[in-house]
Amino acid sequence: MDTHELTPGEMAHRSGVAVSALHFYEREGLIHSRRTSGNQRRYARETLRRVAFIRMSQRLGIPLARIREALATLPTDRVPTSKDWAKLSAGWRQDLDDRILHLQRLRDNLTGCIGCGCLSLKTCLLTNPGDVLAEQGPGASRLRCIERLCDTLAAMELALQGSLFEHAERRRLGNGAWVELRSGWLPDADSLFEELMDTIPWRAEQREMYDRVVDVPRLVSFHHLVNEPVPHPRLKQIRRRLNDTYGGELGEPFTTAGLCMYRDGNDSVAWHGDTIGRGRTEDTMVAIVGLGATRVFALRPRGGGHALRLQHRHGDLLVMGGSCQRTWEHSIPKTSRLVGPRISIQFRPHGVH
């Protein structure tokens, strides 16, 4: 093998993205690989810089199409130099300045736009870029369009409000695993907590343990978020925001929401990894939104070792990624402190449990 090439596993480990995300970037024409005689992928070492550029651009909210256009300006007959990358990055400045200005205007006028819904081509700050409705003819397509617009605006409002208050910290755990904690990620968490307490169809479960049946120490509720009714519309809005933030790195969307209610300090979840399904063999992500009382979220290497204890607070987002489900375990331990109820919402991609 060429010593200047990397396998998908090596590329994933070095770049911090899942193998599935690398495949996704290839399908989108953002990176390229060659195939060996055994039909295995091999990446040039300079692809690491391309992946880093893609990830940073996505975090800034730049669409994949624009990222693809920018990467296409790099030379193909040689390895891009630092001057090539500096020239490319300089080209983003005006685009980013325009986005910042647009977000500032949107922040100042979003509430009024949501209530108005006029979509005026002359005066609306969310100007319709093209009269696509005319192509669909008369009828209820307009109603469906407005529903989609409302979902999009709600997700944008969540993202905009959350970005003003959140603080993100990603920790490398080793063996390709990482955990990211975003404090204050979810705006208006108080009302969502109260509404979920009342509207979710909470279910008590039992399980066999050794020679007896015991109560599961928490209440649960599980929901598919694609093409099925959901118990609260903000679950889909949160899913949309997660997909916008992590979908490129994950290489696929989040599709399910598992909810747990920890009624007091006696409710808990034991050490485990989400290894039922694809999580046993593939890198993946699990995103958890915390509502209500603060609880310790603990992680430790499989087979034992020092445990990392994180404070998962009201409105925080915690994301486990890479090999975390295979190489680490996590838990919500019991506590003797007097704590109120807590709801955790776990978002997962298809086939991960």
Coordinates of C-alpha atoms in Angstrom, one line a residue:
M1 CA 0.0 0.0 0.0
D2 CA 1.2 3.6 -0.7
T3 CA 2.5 5.0 2.5
H4 CA 1.0 8.3 1.6
E5 CA -2.5 6.9 1.5
L6 CA -5.0 6.3 4.3
T7 CA -7.6 3.6 4.7
P8 CA -11.2 4.7 5.6
G9 CA -10.6 3.7 9.2
E10 CA -7.4 5.7 9.4
M11 CA -9.0 8.7 7.7
A12 CA -12.0 8.6 10.1
H13 CA -9.6 8.4 13.1
R14 CA -7.4 11.2 11.9
S15 CA -10.2 13.5 10.8
G16 CA -12.7 12.8 13.6
V17 CA -15.6 12.0 11.3
A18 CA -17.4 8.6 10.9
V19 CA -16.6 6.3 8.0
S20 CA -20.2 6.7 6.8
A21 CA -19.6 10.5 6.7
L22 CA -16.6 9.9 4.4
H23 CA -18.8 7.8 2.1
F24 CA -21.4 10.6 2.1
Y25 CA -18.8 13.2 1.2
E26 CA -17.7 11.0 -1.7
R27 CA -21.3 10.6 -3.0
E28 CA -21.6 14.4 -2.9
G29 CA -18.4 14.9 -4.9
L30 CA -16.6 16.7 -2.0
I31 CA -13.7 14.2 -1.7
H32 CA -12.4 11.3 -3.8
S33 CA -10.7 8.0 -3.2
R34 CA -9.1 5.3 -5.4
R35 CA -9.9 1.6 -5.3
T36 CA -7.3 -1.0 -4.8
S37 CA -7.2 -4.3 -6.7
G38 CA -9.3 -5.7 -3.8
N39 CA -11.9 -2.9 -4.4
Q40 CA -10.9 -1.1 -1.1
R41 CA -10.9 2.6 -0.7
R42 CA -7.7 4.6 -0.3
Y43 CA -7.5 8.3 0.4
A44 CA -4.7 10.6 -0.4
R45 CA -3.3 12.2 2.7
E46 CA -4.2 15.7 1.6
T47 CA -7.9 14.7 1.8
L48 CA -7.5 15.3 5.6
R49 CA -7.4 19.0 4.9
R50 CA -10.4 18.8 2.6
V51 CA -12.4 17.1 5.3
A52 CA -11.4 19.7 7.9
F53 CA -12.5 22.4 5.5
I54 CA -15.9 20.7 4.9
R55 CA -16.6 20.3 8.6
M56 CA -15.7 23.9 9.4
S57 CA -17.8 25.2 6.4
Q58 CA -20.8 23.1 7.5
R59 CA -20.5 24.5 11.1
L60 CA -20.8 28.0 9.5
G61 CA -24.0 26.9 7.8
I62 CA -22.6 26.9 4.2
P63 CA -24.5 24.5 1.9
L64 CA -22.8 21.5 0.4
A65 CA -23.3 22.9 -3.1
R66 CA -21.2 26.0 -2.2
I67 CA -18.6 23.8 -0.5
R68 CA -18.3 21.7 -3.6
E69 CA -17.9 24.8 -5.8
A70 CA -15.1 26.1 -3.6
L71 CA -13.2 22.8 -3.5
A72 CA -13.5 22.6 -7.3
T73 CA -11.2 25.6 -7.5
L74 CA -8.3 23.7 -6.0
P75 CA -5.7 22.3 -8.4
T76 CA -6.1 18.7 -9.4
D77 CA -2.7 18.1 -11.0
R78 CA -0.8 18.6 -7.7
V79 CA -1.3 18.7 -4.0
P80 CA -2.9 22.0 -3.0
T81 CA -0.4 24.3 -1.1
S82 CA -1.1 26.6 1.8
K83 CA -1.4 29.5 -0.7
D84 CA -4.1 27.6 -2.6
W85 CA -6.1 27.1 0.7
A86 CA -5.5 30.7 1.8
K87 CA -6.9 31.9 -1.6
L88 CA -10.0 29.6 -1.2
S89 CA -10.6 30.8 2.4
A90 CA -10.4 34.4 1.4
G91 CA -13.1 33.9 -1.1
W92 CA -15.5 33.0 1.8
R93 CA -15.2 36.3 3.6
Q94 CA -17.8 38.2 1.6
D95 CA -20.1 35.2 1.7
L96 CA -19.8 34.9 5.5
D97 CA -20.3 38.7 6.0
D98 CA -23.5 38.4 4.0
R99 CA -24.7 35.5 6.1
I100 CA -23.9 37.4 9.3
L101 CA -25.9 40.4 8.1
H102 CA -28.8 38.2 7.0
L103 CA -28.8 36.4 10.4
Q104 CA -28.8 39.7 12.3
R105 CA -31.7 41.0 10.2
L106 CA -33.5 37.7 10.7
R107 CA -32.9 37.8 14.5
D108 CA -34.4 41.3 14.7
N109 CA -37.4 40.5 12.5
L110 CA -38.1 36.8 12.9
T111 CA -41.0 37.0 15.3
G112 CA -42.9 39.5 13.1
C113 CA -42.2 37.4 10.0
I114 CA -43.6 34.2 11.6
G115 CA -46.8 36.0 12.6
C116 CA -47.1 37.8 9.2
G117 CA -46.7 35.0 6.6
C118 CA -47.2 37.5 3.7
L119 CA -44.2 36.2 1.7
S120 CA -44.3 39.5 -0.2
L121 CA -41.7 39.5 -3.0
K122 CA -41.2 43.2 -2.5
T123 CA -41.1 43.7 1.3
C124 CA -40.6 40.4 3.1
L125 CA -37.2 39.8 4.7
L126 CA -37.6 36.1 3.9
T127 CA -38.2 36.9 0.2
N128 CA -39.4 34.0 -1.9
P129 CA -36.6 33.3 -4.3
G130 CA -38.9 32.1 -7.0
D131 CA -42.6 31.6 -7.7
V132 CA -42.4 27.8 -7.4
L133 CA -46.1 27.5 -6.4
A134 CA -47.2 28.5 -9.9
E135 CA -45.6 25.3 -11.2
Q136 CA -47.8 23.2 -8.9
G137 CA -51.1 24.6 -10.0
P138 CA -54.0 25.5 -7.8
G139 CA -55.1 23.7 -4.7
A140 CA -53.8 22.6 -1.3
S141 CA -50.1 22.7 -2.3
R142 CA -50.1 26.2 -0.9
L143 CA -51.2 25.0 2.5
R144 CA -48.5 22.3 2.4
C145 CA -45.9 24.9 1.5
I146 CA -46.9 27.2 4.4
E147 CA -46.7 24.2 6.8
R148 CA -43.2 23.5 5.5
L149 CA -42.3 27.1 5.8
C150 CA -43.5 27.2 9.4
D151 CA -41.4 24.1 10.3
T152 CA -38.4 25.7 8.7
L153 CA -38.9 29.0 10.5
A154 CA -39.4 27.3 13.8
A155 CA -36.1 25.3 13.3
M156 CA -34.3 28.5 12.3
E157 CA -35.6 30.3 15.4
L158 CA -34.4 27.4 17.5
A159 CA -31.0 27.5 15.9
L160 CA -30.7 31.3 16.1
Q161 CA -31.8 31.5 19.7
G162 CA -29.6 28.6 20.7
S163 CA -26.5 29.9 19.0
L164 CA -26.7 33.1 21.2
F165 CA -26.5 31.2 24.5
E166 CA -24.8 27.9 23.9
H167 CA -21.2 26.9 24.6
A168 CA -19.8 23.8 22.9
E169 CA -17.0 21.6 24.1
R170 CA -15.9 18.4 22.3
R171 CA -13.7 15.9 24.2
R172 CA -11.7 13.1 22.5
L173 CA -12.1 10.0 24.6
G174 CA -9.7 7.7 22.8
N175 CA -10.1 4.8 20.4
G176 CA -12.0 7.1 18.0
A177 CA -14.7 8.0 20.5
W178 CA -15.8 11.5 21.4
V179 CA -18.4 13.3 23.4
E180 CA -19.6 16.9 22.9
L181 CA -21.6 19.0 25.4
R182 CA -23.4 22.1 24.3
S183 CA -24.7 24.0 27.3
G184 CA -27.8 26.1 26.8
W185 CA -28.4 24.6 23.4
L186 CA -32.2 24.4 23.5
P187 CA -34.2 27.7 23.9
D188 CA -37.5 27.8 25.7
A189 CA -36.7 24.5 27.4
D190 CA -39.0 25.3 30.4
S191 CA -42.2 25.2 28.3
L192 CA -41.1 22.0 26.4
F193 CA -40.4 20.2 29.6
E194 CA -43.8 21.0 31.0
E195 CA -45.6 20.1 27.8
L196 CA -43.7 16.7 27.4
M197 CA -44.5 15.8 31.0
D198 CA -48.2 16.2 30.2
T199 CA -48.5 15.0 26.6
I200 CA -46.0 12.1 26.1
P201 CA -47.6 8.6 26.5
W202 CA -45.2 7.5 29.2
R203 CA -44.9 3.8 29.7
A204 CA -43.6 1.7 32.7
E205 CA -41.6 -1.4 31.7
Q206 CA -40.4 -4.5 33.3
R207 CA -37.5 -6.8 32.5
E208 CA -36.0 -10.1 33.6
M209 CA -33.0 -9.9 35.9
Y210 CA -31.5 -13.2 36.8
D211 CA -34.5 -15.3 38.2
R212 CA -37.0 -12.5 38.8
V213 CA -38.8 -9.7 37.0
V214 CA -38.0 -6.1 38.1
D215 CA -39.4 -2.7 37.2
V216 CA -37.3 -0.6 34.9
P217 CA -36.3 2.5 37.0
R218 CA -37.6 5.1 34.6
L219 CA -40.6 5.8 32.3
V220 CA -40.1 5.5 28.6
S221 CA -41.6 6.4 25.2
F222 CA -40.3 5.7 21.7
H223 CA -41.2 7.5 18.4
H224 CA -40.2 7.3 14.7
L225 CA -39.9 10.9 13.4
V226 CA -40.2 10.2 9.7
N227 CA -43.6 9.7 8.1
E228 CA -45.3 9.0 11.4
P229 CA -47.3 11.3 13.8
V230 CA -45.2 12.6 16.7
P231 CA -46.6 13.5 20.2
H232 CA -45.1 17.0 20.1
P233 CA -44.1 19.1 17.0
R234 CA -40.9 20.4 18.6
L235 CA -39.4 16.9 18.4
K236 CA -39.3 17.3 14.6
Q237 CA -38.0 20.8 14.9
I238 CA -35.1 19.7 17.1
R239 CA -34.4 16.8 14.7
R240 CA -34.2 19.2 11.8
R241 CA -31.7 21.3 13.8
L242 CA -29.6 18.3 14.7
N243 CA -29.5 17.1 11.1
D244 CA -28.4 20.6 10.0
T245 CA -25.6 20.6 12.5
Y246 CA -24.4 17.0 12.5
G247 CA -25.9 15.3 9.4
G248 CA -22.9 15.9 7.2
E249 CA -20.5 14.5 9.8
L250 CA -22.8 11.6 10.6
G251 CA -23.5 10.9 6.9
E252 CA -27.2 10.2 7.5
P253 CA -30.1 11.8 9.3
F254 CA -31.4 11.2 12.8
T255 CA -34.7 9.3 12.5
T256 CA -36.0 8.3 16.0
A257 CA -36.6 9.9 19.4
G258 CA -36.5 7.8 22.6
L259 CA -37.7 9.6 25.7
C260 CA -37.0 8.7 29.3
M261 CA -38.4 10.3 32.4
Y262 CA -36.4 10.0 35.6
R263 CA -39.0 10.8 38.2
D264 CA -36.5 11.4 41.1
G265 CA -33.0 10.4 42.2
N266 CA -33.9 6.7 42.5
D267 CA -34.5 6.4 38.7
S268 CA -31.5 5.6 36.7
V269 CA -30.0 3.7 33.7
A270 CA -27.2 1.2 34.2
W271 CA -23.9 1.1 32.3
H272 CA -24.4 0.2 28.7
G273 CA -23.7 1.2 25.1
D274 CA -26.2 1.5 22.3
T275 CA -25.0 -1.7 20.6
I276 CA -28.2 -3.2 19.4
G277 CA -28.1 -2.9 15.7
R278 CA -25.5 -1.0 13.7
G279 CA -23.9 0.6 16.8
R280 CA -22.2 -2.7 17.6
T281 CA -20.0 -2.6 14.4
E282 CA -20.2 1.0 13.0
D283 CA -19.3 4.5 14.2
T284 CA -22.5 6.5 14.8
M285 CA -24.0 9.3 16.9
V286 CA -26.5 9.5 19.7
A287 CA -27.7 13.1 20.6
I288 CA -29.4 13.6 23.9
V289 CA -31.3 16.7 25.0
G290 CA -31.7 17.1 28.8
L291 CA -34.8 18.8 30.3
G292 CA -35.6 19.4 34.0
A293 CA -33.3 18.5 36.9
T294 CA -29.5 18.3 36.4
R295 CA -28.2 14.8 36.5
V296 CA -24.7 13.3 36.2
F297 CA -24.0 11.7 32.8
A298 CA -21.2 9.2 33.3
L299 CA -18.9 7.6 30.7
R300 CA -16.2 5.0 31.1
P301 CA -14.1 2.8 28.8
R302 CA -15.4 -0.7 28.1
G303 CA -13.6 -3.2 30.3
G304 CA -13.2 -0.7 33.1
G305 CA -11.2 2.5 33.7
H306 CA -11.6 6.0 35.0
A307 CA -15.1 7.4 34.6
L308 CA -15.9 10.8 33.2
R309 CA -18.7 12.5 35.0
L310 CA -20.5 15.4 33.1
Q311 CA -23.3 17.6 34.5
H312 CA -26.1 17.4 32.0
R313 CA -28.2 20.4 32.7
H314 CA -31.6 21.8 31.7
G315 CA -31.5 22.7 27.9
D316 CA -28.1 21.1 27.3
L317 CA -27.3 18.9 24.3
L318 CA -24.9 16.0 24.8
V319 CA -23.7 14.1 21.7
M320 CA -21.7 10.8 21.7
G321 CA -19.9 10.1 18.4
G322 CA -17.3 8.0 16.6
S323 CA -16.8 4.6 18.2
C324 CA -18.3 5.7 21.6
Q325 CA -21.1 3.1 21.6
R326 CA -18.6 0.3 20.9
T327 CA -15.6 1.3 23.0
W328 CA -17.3 3.2 25.9
E329 CA -20.3 2.8 28.2
H330 CA -22.5 5.5 29.6
S331 CA -25.0 5.7 32.5
I332 CA -27.3 7.9 34.6
P333 CA -26.4 6.8 38.2
K334 CA -28.8 7.0 41.1
T335 CA -28.3 9.9 43.5
S336 CA -29.2 10.4 47.1
R337 CA -29.7 14.1 46.6
L338 CA -33.2 15.5 46.4
V339 CA -33.7 16.1 42.7
G340 CA -36.8 16.8 40.7
P341 CA -37.9 15.0 37.5
R342 CA -35.8 14.9 34.4
I343 CA -36.6 14.1 30.8
S344 CA -33.9 13.0 28.3
I345 CA -34.7 12.9 24.6
Q346 CA -32.3 10.6 22.7
F347 CA -32.1 11.1 18.9
R348 CA -30.6 8.2 16.9
P349 CA -30.1 7.3 13.2
H350 CA -32.0 4.4 11.7
G351 CA -30.9 1.0 13.0
V352 CA -29.2 2.2 16.2
H353 CA -30.7 1.3 19.6

